Amino acid sequence: MKDKILQLAKKLKPFIDGWDYNELTEIVNNTFNSEKTLQEKIQELAEKIMKDYEGKELIFICILKGSVVFTVDLAKKIKNNVRFEFIRVSSYGNS
């Protein structure tokens, strides 16, 4: 997928004013490398959780809305059943 995005960017280069192809390449590479690294760390965390809590019920408490994607990614890598609870918090005082 990364290669396809870079090929498309190269084809579109003459049509995109002000875009630096080298900068765009760096952004795409960093994004894909970061995603790969993130998924590897999530897998490591999932394996540790499965080992530490083997045979126990897992309840993930997910803070809405910011941690939903991470929580789901983590839960998909865990082979045990996972129950979700969601809470909403606010940093706006009395609201």
PDB file of C-alpha atoms in Angstrom:
ATOM      1  CA  MET A   1       0.000   0.000   0.000  1.00  0.00           C
ATOM      2  CA  LYS A   2       2.829   2.378   0.863  1.00  0.00           C
ATOM      3  CA  ASP A   3       4.385   1.819  -2.570  1.00  0.00           C
ATOM      4  CA  LYS A   4       1.064   2.490  -4.299  1.00  0.00           C
ATOM      5  CA  ILE A   5       0.666   5.793  -2.433  1.00  0.00           C
ATOM      6  CA  LEU A   6       4.191   6.846  -3.382  1.00  0.00           C
ATOM      7  CA  GLN A   7       3.597   5.884  -7.037  1.00  0.00           C
ATOM      8  CA  LEU A   8       0.387   7.890  -7.079  1.00  0.00           C
ATOM      9  CA  ALA A   9       2.125  10.870  -5.510  1.00  0.00           C
ATOM     10  CA  LYS A  10       4.834  10.703  -8.193  1.00  0.00           C
ATOM     11  CA  LYS A  11       2.191  10.683 -10.955  1.00  0.00           C
ATOM     12  CA  LEU A  12       0.335  13.600  -9.393  1.00  0.00           C
ATOM     13  CA  LYS A  13       3.458  15.661  -8.722  1.00  0.00           C
ATOM     14  CA  PRO A  14       3.092  17.906 -11.807  1.00  0.00           C
ATOM     15  CA  PHE A  15      -0.492  18.721 -10.847  1.00  0.00           C
ATOM     16  CA  ILE A  16       0.064  19.610  -7.195  1.00  0.00           C
ATOM     17  CA  ASP A  17       1.412  23.121  -6.709  1.00  0.00           C
ATOM     18  CA  GLY A  18       3.724  23.652  -3.772  1.00  0.00           C
ATOM     19  CA  TRP A  19       4.133  19.998  -2.801  1.00  0.00           C
ATOM     20  CA  ASP A  20       7.632  18.712  -2.360  1.00  0.00           C
ATOM     21  CA  TYR A  21       7.781  15.074  -3.480  1.00  0.00           C
ATOM     22  CA  ASN A  22      10.704  14.289  -1.154  1.00  0.00           C
ATOM     23  CA  GLU A  23       8.816  15.756   1.808  1.00  0.00           C
ATOM     24  CA  LEU A  24       5.697  13.797   0.863  1.00  0.00           C
ATOM     25  CA  THR A  25       7.782  10.605   0.576  1.00  0.00           C
ATOM     26  CA  GLU A  26       9.218  11.198   4.038  1.00  0.00           C
ATOM     27  CA  ILE A  27       5.753  11.782   5.522  1.00  0.00           C
ATOM     28  CA  VAL A  28       4.383   8.570   3.957  1.00  0.00           C
ATOM     29  CA  ASN A  29       7.399   6.525   5.086  1.00  0.00           C
ATOM     30  CA  ASN A  30       7.235   7.884   8.640  1.00  0.00           C
ATOM     31  CA  THR A  31       3.491   7.280   8.831  1.00  0.00           C
ATOM     32  CA  PHE A  32       3.773   3.659   7.723  1.00  0.00           C
ATOM     33  CA  ASN A  33       6.805   2.989   9.903  1.00  0.00           C
ATOM     34  CA  SER A  34       5.050   4.550  12.897  1.00  0.00           C
ATOM     35  CA  GLU A  35       1.917   2.464  12.282  1.00  0.00           C
ATOM     36  CA  LYS A  36       3.983  -0.718  11.987  1.00  0.00           C
ATOM     37  CA  THR A  37       5.877   0.084  15.195  1.00  0.00           C
ATOM     38  CA  LEU A  38       2.628   0.937  16.990  1.00  0.00           C
ATOM     39  CA  GLN A  39       0.989  -2.339  15.935  1.00  0.00           C
ATOM     40  CA  GLU A  40       4.063  -4.286  17.066  1.00  0.00           C
ATOM     41  CA  LYS A  41       3.904  -2.628  20.500  1.00  0.00           C
ATOM     42  CA  ILE A  42       0.170  -3.337  20.755  1.00  0.00           C
ATOM     43  CA  GLN A  43       0.879  -6.996  19.941  1.00  0.00           C
ATOM     44  CA  GLU A  44       3.572  -7.133  22.650  1.00  0.00           C
ATOM     45  CA  LEU A  45       1.141  -5.617  25.152  1.00  0.00           C
ATOM     46  CA  ALA A  46      -1.592  -8.087  24.145  1.00  0.00           C
ATOM     47  CA  GLU A  47       0.757 -11.038  24.647  1.00  0.00           C
ATOM     48  CA  LYS A  48       1.772  -9.773  28.098  1.00  0.00           C
ATOM     49  CA  ILE A  49      -1.861  -9.272  29.108  1.00  0.00           C
ATOM     50  CA  MET A  50      -2.784 -12.777  27.904  1.00  0.00           C
ATOM     51  CA  LYS A  51       0.106 -14.259  29.891  1.00  0.00           C
ATOM     52  CA  ASP A  52      -0.514 -12.222  33.061  1.00  0.00           C
ATOM     53  CA  TYR A  53      -4.285 -12.737  33.079  1.00  0.00           C
ATOM     54  CA  GLU A  54      -4.580 -16.226  31.636  1.00  0.00           C
ATOM     55  CA  GLY A  55      -7.896 -17.818  32.602  1.00  0.00           C
ATOM     56  CA  LYS A  56      -9.272 -14.571  34.060  1.00  0.00           C
ATOM     57  CA  GLU A  57     -12.071 -12.363  32.823  1.00  0.00           C
ATOM     58  CA  LEU A  58     -10.768  -9.237  31.112  1.00  0.00           C
ATOM     59  CA  ILE A  59     -12.634  -5.975  31.374  1.00  0.00           C
ATOM     60  CA  PHE A  60     -11.319  -3.081  29.320  1.00  0.00           C
ATOM     61  CA  ILE A  61     -12.366   0.341  30.534  1.00  0.00           C
ATOM     62  CA  CYS A  62     -12.253   2.644  27.538  1.00  0.00           C
ATOM     63  CA  ILE A  63     -12.333   6.409  27.901  1.00  0.00           C
ATOM     64  CA  LEU A  64     -14.522   7.908  25.185  1.00  0.00           C
ATOM     65  CA  LYS A  65     -13.764   9.024  22.592  1.00  0.00           C
ATOM     66  CA  GLY A  66     -10.012   9.172  22.251  1.00  0.00           C
ATOM     67  CA  SER A  67      -9.008   5.652  23.230  1.00  0.00           C
ATOM     68  CA  VAL A  68     -11.609   3.646  21.313  1.00  0.00           C
ATOM     69  CA  VAL A  69      -9.386   2.802  18.329  1.00  0.00           C
ATOM     70  CA  PHE A  70      -6.467   1.746  20.528  1.00  0.00           C
ATOM     71  CA  THR A  71      -8.714  -0.319  22.810  1.00  0.00           C
ATOM     72  CA  VAL A  72     -10.298  -2.141  19.864  1.00  0.00           C
ATOM     73  CA  ASP A  73      -6.891  -2.780  18.246  1.00  0.00           C
ATOM     74  CA  LEU A  74      -5.635  -4.240  21.521  1.00  0.00           C
ATOM     75  CA  ALA A  75      -8.758  -6.357  22.092  1.00  0.00           C
ATOM     76  CA  LYS A  76      -8.554  -7.848  18.582  1.00  0.00           C
ATOM     77  CA  LYS A  77      -5.084  -9.195  19.391  1.00  0.00           C
ATOM     78  CA  ILE A  78      -6.184 -10.845  22.636  1.00  0.00           C
ATOM     79  CA  LYS A  79      -7.440 -14.401  22.286  1.00  0.00           C
ATOM     80  CA  ASN A  80      -9.450 -14.364  25.543  1.00  0.00           C
ATOM     81  CA  ASN A  81     -12.932 -12.938  25.775  1.00  0.00           C
ATOM     82  CA  VAL A  82     -12.856  -9.234  26.520  1.00  0.00           C
ATOM     83  CA  ARG A  83     -15.678  -7.202  28.004  1.00  0.00           C
ATOM     84  CA  PHE A  84     -15.805  -3.462  27.368  1.00  0.00           C
ATOM     85  CA  GLU A  85     -16.957  -0.690  29.645  1.00  0.00           C
ATOM     86  CA  PHE A  86     -16.965   2.889  28.422  1.00  0.00           C
ATOM     87  CA  ILE A  87     -16.705   6.096  30.394  1.00  0.00           C
ATOM     88  CA  ARG A  88     -16.876   9.683  29.288  1.00  0.00           C
ATOM     89  CA  VAL A  89     -14.795  12.317  31.000  1.00  0.00           C
ATOM     90  CA  SER A  90     -14.617  16.037  30.617  1.00  0.00           C
ATOM     91  CA  SER A  91     -11.858  18.525  31.243  1.00  0.00           C
ATOM     92  CA  TYR A  92     -14.234  21.468  31.133  1.00  0.00           C
ATOM     93  CA  GLY A  93     -14.948  21.865  34.841  1.00  0.00           C
ATOM     94  CA  ASN A  94     -18.643  21.715  35.705  1.00  0.00           C
ATOM     95  CA  SER A  95     -19.934  20.705  32.300  1.00  0.00           C
TER      96      SER A  95
END
